[in-house]
PDB file of C-alpha atoms in Angstrom:
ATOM      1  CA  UNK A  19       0.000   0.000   0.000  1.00 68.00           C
ATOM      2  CA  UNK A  20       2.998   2.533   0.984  1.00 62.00           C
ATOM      3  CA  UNK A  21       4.453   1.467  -2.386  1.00 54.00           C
ATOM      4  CA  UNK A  22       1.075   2.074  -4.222  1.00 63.00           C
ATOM      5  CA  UNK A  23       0.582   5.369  -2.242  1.00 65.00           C
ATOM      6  CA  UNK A  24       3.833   7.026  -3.131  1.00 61.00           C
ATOM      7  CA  UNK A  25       3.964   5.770  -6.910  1.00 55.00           C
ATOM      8  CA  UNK A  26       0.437   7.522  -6.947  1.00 59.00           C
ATOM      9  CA  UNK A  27       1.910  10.614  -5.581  1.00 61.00           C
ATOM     10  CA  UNK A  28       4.231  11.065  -8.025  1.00 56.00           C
ATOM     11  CA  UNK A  29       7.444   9.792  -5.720  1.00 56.00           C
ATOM     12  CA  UNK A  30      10.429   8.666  -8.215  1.00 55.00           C
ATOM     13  CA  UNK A  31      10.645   5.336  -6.620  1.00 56.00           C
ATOM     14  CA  UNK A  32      13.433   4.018  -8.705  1.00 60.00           C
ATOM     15  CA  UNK A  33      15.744   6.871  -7.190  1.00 69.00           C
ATOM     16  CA  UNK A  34      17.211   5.100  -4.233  1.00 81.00           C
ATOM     17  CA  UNK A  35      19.724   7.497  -3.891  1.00 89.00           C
ATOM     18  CA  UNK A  36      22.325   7.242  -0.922  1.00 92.00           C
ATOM     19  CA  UNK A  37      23.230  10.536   1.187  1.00 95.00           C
ATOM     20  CA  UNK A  38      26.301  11.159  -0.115  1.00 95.00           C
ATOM     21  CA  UNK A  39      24.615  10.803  -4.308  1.00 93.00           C
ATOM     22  CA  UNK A  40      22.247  12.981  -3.364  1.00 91.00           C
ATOM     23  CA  UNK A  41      24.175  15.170  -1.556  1.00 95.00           C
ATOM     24  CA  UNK A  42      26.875  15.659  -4.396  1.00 94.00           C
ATOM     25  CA  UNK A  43      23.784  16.451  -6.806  1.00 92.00           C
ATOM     26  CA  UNK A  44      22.407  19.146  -4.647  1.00 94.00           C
ATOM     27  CA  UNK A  45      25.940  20.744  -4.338  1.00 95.00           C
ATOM     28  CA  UNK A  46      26.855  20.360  -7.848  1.00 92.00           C
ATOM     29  CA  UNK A  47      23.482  22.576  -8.940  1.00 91.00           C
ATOM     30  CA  UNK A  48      23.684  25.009  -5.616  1.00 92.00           C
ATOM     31  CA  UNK A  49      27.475  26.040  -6.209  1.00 89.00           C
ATOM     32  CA  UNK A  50      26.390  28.101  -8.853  1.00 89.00           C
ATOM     33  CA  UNK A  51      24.278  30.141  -6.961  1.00 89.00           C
ATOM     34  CA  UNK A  52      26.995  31.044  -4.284  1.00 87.00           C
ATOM     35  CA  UNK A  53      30.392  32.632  -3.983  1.00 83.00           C
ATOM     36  CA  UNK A  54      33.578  30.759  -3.852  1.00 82.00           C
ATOM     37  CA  UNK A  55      34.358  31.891  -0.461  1.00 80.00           C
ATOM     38  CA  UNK A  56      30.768  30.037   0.223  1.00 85.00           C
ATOM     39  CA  UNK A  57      31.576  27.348  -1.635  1.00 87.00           C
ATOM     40  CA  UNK A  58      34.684  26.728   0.370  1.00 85.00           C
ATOM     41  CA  UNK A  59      32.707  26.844   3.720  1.00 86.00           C
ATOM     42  CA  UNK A  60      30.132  24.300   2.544  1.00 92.00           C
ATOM     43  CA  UNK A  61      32.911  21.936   1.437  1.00 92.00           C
ATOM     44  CA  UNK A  62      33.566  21.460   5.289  1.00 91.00           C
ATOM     45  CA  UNK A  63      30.084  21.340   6.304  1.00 94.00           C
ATOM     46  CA  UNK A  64      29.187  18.838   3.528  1.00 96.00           C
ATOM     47  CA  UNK A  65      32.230  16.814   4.071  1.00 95.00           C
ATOM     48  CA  UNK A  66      31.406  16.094   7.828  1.00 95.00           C
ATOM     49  CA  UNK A  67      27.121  15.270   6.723  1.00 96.00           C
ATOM     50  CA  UNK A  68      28.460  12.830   4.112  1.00 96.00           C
ATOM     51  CA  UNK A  69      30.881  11.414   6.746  1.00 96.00           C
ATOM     52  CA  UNK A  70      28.159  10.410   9.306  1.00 95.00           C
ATOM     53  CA  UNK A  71      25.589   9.357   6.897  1.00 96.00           C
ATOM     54  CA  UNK A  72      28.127   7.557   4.676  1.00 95.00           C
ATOM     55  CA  UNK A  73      26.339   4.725   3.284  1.00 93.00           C
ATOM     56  CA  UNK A  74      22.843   5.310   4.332  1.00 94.00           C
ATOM     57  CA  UNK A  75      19.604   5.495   2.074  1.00 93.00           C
ATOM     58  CA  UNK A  76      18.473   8.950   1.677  1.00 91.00           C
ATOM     59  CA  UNK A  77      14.378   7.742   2.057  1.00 88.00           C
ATOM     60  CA  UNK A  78      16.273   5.848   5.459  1.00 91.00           C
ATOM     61  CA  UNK A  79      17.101   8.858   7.599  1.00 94.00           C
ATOM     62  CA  UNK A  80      14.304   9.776   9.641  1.00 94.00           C
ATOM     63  CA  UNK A  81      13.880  13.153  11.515  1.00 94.00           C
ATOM     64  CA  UNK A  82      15.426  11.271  15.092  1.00 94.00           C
ATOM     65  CA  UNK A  83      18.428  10.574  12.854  1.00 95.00           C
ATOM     66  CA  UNK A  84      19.029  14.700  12.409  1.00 95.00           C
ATOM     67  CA  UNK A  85      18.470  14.859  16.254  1.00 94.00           C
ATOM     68  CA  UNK A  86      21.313  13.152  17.205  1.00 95.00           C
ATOM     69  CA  UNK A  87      23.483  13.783  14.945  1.00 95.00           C
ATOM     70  CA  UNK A  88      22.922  17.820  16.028  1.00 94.00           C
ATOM     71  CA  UNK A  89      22.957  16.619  19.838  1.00 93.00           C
ATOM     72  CA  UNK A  90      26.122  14.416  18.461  1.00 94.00           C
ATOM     73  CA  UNK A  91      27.863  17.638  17.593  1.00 93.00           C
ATOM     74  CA  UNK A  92      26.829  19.617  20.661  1.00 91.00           C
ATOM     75  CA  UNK A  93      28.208  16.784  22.645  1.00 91.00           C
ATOM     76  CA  UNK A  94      31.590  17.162  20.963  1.00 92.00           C
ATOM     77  CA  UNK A  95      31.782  20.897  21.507  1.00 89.00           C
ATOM     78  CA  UNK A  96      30.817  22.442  18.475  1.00 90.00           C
ATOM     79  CA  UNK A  97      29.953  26.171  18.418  1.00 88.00           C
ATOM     80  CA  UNK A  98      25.938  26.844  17.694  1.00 88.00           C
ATOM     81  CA  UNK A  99      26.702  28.448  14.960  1.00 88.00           C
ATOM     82  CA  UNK A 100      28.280  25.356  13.333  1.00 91.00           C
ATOM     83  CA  UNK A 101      25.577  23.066  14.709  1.00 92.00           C
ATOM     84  CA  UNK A 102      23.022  25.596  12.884  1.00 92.00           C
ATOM     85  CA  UNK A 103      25.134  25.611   9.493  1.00 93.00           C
ATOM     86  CA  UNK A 104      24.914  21.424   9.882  1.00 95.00           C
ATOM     87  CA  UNK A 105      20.935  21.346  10.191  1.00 94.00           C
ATOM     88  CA  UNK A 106      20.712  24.631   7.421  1.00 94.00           C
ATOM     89  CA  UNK A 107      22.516  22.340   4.641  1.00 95.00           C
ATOM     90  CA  UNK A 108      20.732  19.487   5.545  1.00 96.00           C
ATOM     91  CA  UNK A 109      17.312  21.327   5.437  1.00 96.00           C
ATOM     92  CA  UNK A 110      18.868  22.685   1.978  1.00 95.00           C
ATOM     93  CA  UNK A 111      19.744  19.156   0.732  1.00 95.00           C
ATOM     94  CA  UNK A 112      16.629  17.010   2.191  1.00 94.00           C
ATOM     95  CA  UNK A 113      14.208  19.747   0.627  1.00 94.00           C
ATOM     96  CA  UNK A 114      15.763  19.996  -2.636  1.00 93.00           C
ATOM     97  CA  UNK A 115      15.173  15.882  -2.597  1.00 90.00           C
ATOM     98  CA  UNK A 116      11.474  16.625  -1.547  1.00 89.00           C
ATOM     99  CA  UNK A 117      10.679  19.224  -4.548  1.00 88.00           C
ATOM    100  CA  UNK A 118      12.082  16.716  -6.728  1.00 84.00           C
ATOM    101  CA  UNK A 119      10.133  14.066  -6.174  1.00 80.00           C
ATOM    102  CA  UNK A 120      12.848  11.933  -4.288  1.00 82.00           C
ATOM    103  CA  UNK A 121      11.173  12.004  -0.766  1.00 84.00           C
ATOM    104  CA  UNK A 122       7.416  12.517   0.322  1.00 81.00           C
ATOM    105  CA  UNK A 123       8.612  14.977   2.989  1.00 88.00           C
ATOM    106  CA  UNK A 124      11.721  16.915   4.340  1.00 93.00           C
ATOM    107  CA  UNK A 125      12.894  15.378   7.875  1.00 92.00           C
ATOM    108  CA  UNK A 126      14.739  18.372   8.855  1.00 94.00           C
ATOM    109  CA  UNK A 127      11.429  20.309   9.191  1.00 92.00           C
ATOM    110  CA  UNK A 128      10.414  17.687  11.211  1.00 88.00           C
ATOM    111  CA  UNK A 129      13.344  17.415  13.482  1.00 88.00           C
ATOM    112  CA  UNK A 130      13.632  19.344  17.097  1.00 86.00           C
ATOM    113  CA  UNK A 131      15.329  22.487  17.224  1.00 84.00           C
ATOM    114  CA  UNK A 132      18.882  22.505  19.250  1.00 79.00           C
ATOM    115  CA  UNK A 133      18.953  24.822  22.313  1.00 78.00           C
ATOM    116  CA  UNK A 134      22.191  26.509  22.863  1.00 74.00           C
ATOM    117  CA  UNK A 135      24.190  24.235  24.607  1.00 58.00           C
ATOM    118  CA  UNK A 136      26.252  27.279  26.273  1.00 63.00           C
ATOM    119  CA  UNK A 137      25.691  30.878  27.857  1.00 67.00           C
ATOM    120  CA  UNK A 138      25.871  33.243  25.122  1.00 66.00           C
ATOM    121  CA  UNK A 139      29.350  35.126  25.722  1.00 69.00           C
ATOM    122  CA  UNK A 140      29.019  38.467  26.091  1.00 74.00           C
ATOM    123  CA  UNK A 141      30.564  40.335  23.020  1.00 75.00           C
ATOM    124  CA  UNK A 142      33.733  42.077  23.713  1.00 80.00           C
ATOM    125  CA  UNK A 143      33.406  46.114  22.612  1.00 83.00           C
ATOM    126  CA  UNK A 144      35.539  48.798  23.751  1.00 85.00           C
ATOM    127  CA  UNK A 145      33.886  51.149  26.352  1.00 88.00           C
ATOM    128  CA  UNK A 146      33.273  54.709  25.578  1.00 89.00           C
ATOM    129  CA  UNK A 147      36.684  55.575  27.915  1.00 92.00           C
ATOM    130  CA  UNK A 148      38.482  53.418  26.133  1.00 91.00           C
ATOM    131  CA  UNK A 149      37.602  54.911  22.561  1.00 90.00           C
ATOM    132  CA  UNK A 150      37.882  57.978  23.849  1.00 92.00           C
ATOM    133  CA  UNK A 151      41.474  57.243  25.127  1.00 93.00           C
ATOM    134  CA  UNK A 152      42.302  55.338  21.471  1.00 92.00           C
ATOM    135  CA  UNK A 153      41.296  58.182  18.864  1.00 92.00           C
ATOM    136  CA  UNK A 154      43.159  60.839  21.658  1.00 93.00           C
ATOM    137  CA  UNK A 155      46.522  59.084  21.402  1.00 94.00           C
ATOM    138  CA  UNK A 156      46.419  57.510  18.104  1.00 94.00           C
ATOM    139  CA  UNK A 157      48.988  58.035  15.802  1.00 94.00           C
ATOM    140  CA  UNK A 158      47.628  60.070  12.969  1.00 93.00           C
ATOM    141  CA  UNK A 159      49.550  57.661  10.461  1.00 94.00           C
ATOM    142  CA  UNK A 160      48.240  55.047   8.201  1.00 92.00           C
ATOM    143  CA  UNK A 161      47.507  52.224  10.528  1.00 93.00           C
ATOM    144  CA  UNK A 162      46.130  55.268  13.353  1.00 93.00           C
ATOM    145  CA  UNK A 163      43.829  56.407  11.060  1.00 92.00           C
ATOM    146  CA  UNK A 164      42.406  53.236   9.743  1.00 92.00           C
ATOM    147  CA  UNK A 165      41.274  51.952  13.220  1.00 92.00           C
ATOM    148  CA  UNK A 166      39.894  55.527  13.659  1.00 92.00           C
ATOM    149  CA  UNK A 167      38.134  54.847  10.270  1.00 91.00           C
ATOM    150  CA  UNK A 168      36.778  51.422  11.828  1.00 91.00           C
ATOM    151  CA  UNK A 169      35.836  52.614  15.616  1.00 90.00           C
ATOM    152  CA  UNK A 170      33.567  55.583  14.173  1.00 89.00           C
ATOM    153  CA  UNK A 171      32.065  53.410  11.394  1.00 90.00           C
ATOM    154  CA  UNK A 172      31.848  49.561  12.524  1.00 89.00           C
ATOM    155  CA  UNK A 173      33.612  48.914   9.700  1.00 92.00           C
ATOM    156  CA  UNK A 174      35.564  45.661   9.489  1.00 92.00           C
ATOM    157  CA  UNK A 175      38.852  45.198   8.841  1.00 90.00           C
ATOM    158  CA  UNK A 176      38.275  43.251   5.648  1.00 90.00           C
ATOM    159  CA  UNK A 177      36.019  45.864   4.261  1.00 92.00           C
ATOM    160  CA  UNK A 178      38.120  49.154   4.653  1.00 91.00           C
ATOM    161  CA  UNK A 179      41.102  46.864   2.688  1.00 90.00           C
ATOM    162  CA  UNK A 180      38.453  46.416  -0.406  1.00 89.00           C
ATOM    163  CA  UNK A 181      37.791  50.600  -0.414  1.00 90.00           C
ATOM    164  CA  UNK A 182      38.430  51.944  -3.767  1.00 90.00           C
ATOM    165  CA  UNK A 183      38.429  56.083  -4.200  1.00 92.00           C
ATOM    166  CA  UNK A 184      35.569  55.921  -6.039  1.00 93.00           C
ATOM    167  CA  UNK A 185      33.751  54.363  -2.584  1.00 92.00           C
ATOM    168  CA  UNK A 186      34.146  57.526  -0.888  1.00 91.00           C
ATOM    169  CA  UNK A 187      32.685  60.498  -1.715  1.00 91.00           C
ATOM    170  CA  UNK A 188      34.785  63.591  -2.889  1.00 92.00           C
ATOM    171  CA  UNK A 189      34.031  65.033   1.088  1.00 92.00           C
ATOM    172  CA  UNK A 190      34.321  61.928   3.126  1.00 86.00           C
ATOM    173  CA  UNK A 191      30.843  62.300   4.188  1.00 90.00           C
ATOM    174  CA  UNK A 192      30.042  58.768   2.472  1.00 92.00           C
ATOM    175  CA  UNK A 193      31.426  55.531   2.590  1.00 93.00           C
ATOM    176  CA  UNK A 194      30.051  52.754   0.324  1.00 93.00           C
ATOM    177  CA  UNK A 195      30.914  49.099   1.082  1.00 93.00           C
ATOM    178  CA  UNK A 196      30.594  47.724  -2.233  1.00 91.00           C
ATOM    179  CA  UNK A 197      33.839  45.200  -1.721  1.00 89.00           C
ATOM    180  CA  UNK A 198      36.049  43.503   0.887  1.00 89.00           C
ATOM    181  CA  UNK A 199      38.991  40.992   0.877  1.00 87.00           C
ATOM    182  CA  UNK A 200      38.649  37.780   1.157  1.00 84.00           C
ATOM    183  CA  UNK A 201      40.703  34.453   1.182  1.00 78.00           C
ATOM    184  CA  UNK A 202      39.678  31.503  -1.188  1.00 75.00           C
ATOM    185  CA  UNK A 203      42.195  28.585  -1.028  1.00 75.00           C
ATOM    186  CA  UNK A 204      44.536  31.050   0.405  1.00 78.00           C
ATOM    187  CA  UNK A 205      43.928  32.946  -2.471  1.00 81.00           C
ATOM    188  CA  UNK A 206      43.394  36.955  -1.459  1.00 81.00           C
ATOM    189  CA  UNK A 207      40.697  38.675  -3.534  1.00 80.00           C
ATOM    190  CA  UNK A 208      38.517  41.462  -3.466  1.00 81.00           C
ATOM    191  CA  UNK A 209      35.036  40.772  -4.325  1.00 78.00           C
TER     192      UNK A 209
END
């Protein structure tokens, strides 16, 4: 009946597709869409998914199995951030399977949230003394006026290295930040 019910629905059930298939097909049509930088950073992330799912049916992994694999990587650690990143690409990769007919539905969706494992950190900022006390004594060379530059703006040290003249305008009441350096490969480029 399950086999009747899905052929019915239109589910491709002569796609058995493994994680790591399916995986590679979603990254091979979603690099496109994103920068190299991006592409680098989702190298890692996909490399560790196909790693703990290695050999498992995609229409196999149930919503529990996204559970502990997120509570796996809270157990070992891992920042939020990177837990979140985990369960975004697999949302990504399990939905793309989903509007393709692969799957019925999307575990992920399905799948409990992760709590932060940690208190948040508070961040560090300089206090209004202290940035007082910094654009006072200063030099009023290159480097002295660049953090100036990225105290009064919030600008980040990245972006004031991708500033072109034409960013500024002629009376330095503007800054546009079109640009900023980044490393690809540990390859440095502007983009």
């Amino acid at each position: 009946d399950a086999y009747r019910k899905d052929r019915d629905d239109g589910i491709d059930l002569t796609a058995d597709y493994t994680f790591e298939e399916w995986a590679d097909i979603w990254f091979d049509h979603h690099k496109e869409t994103i920068s190299e930088v991006t592409q680098e950073s989702y190298k890692y992330t996909l490399r560790n998914l196909k790693e703990h799912f290695k050999g498992r049916k995609l229409r196999n992994i149930k919503s529990m199995d996204i559970e502990s694999f997120l509570r796996k990587l809270q157990k070992e650690g891992r920042a939020d951030s990177t837990v979140s990143q985990h369960r975004g690409m697999l949302f990504q990769i399990f939905n793309k399977a989903e509007a393709n007919d692969v799957l019925r539905k999307n575990p992920v969706r399905c799948a409990e949230k992760m709590r932060s494992s940690k208190e948040k950190k508070r961040k560090e900022s300089f206090t209004a003394e202290e940035v007082i006390l910094l654009m006072k004594n200063l030099p009023t060379d290159r480097i002295g006026l660049s953090i100036r530059l990225m105290l009064s703006t919030g600008m980040r040290g990245q972006e004031m290295l991708g500033l072109r003249k034409r960013n500024v305008a002629a009376d330095g009441s503007e800054i546009h930040i079109v640009e900023a350096v980044k490393q690809v490969k540990g390859t440095v480029l502007v983009g």
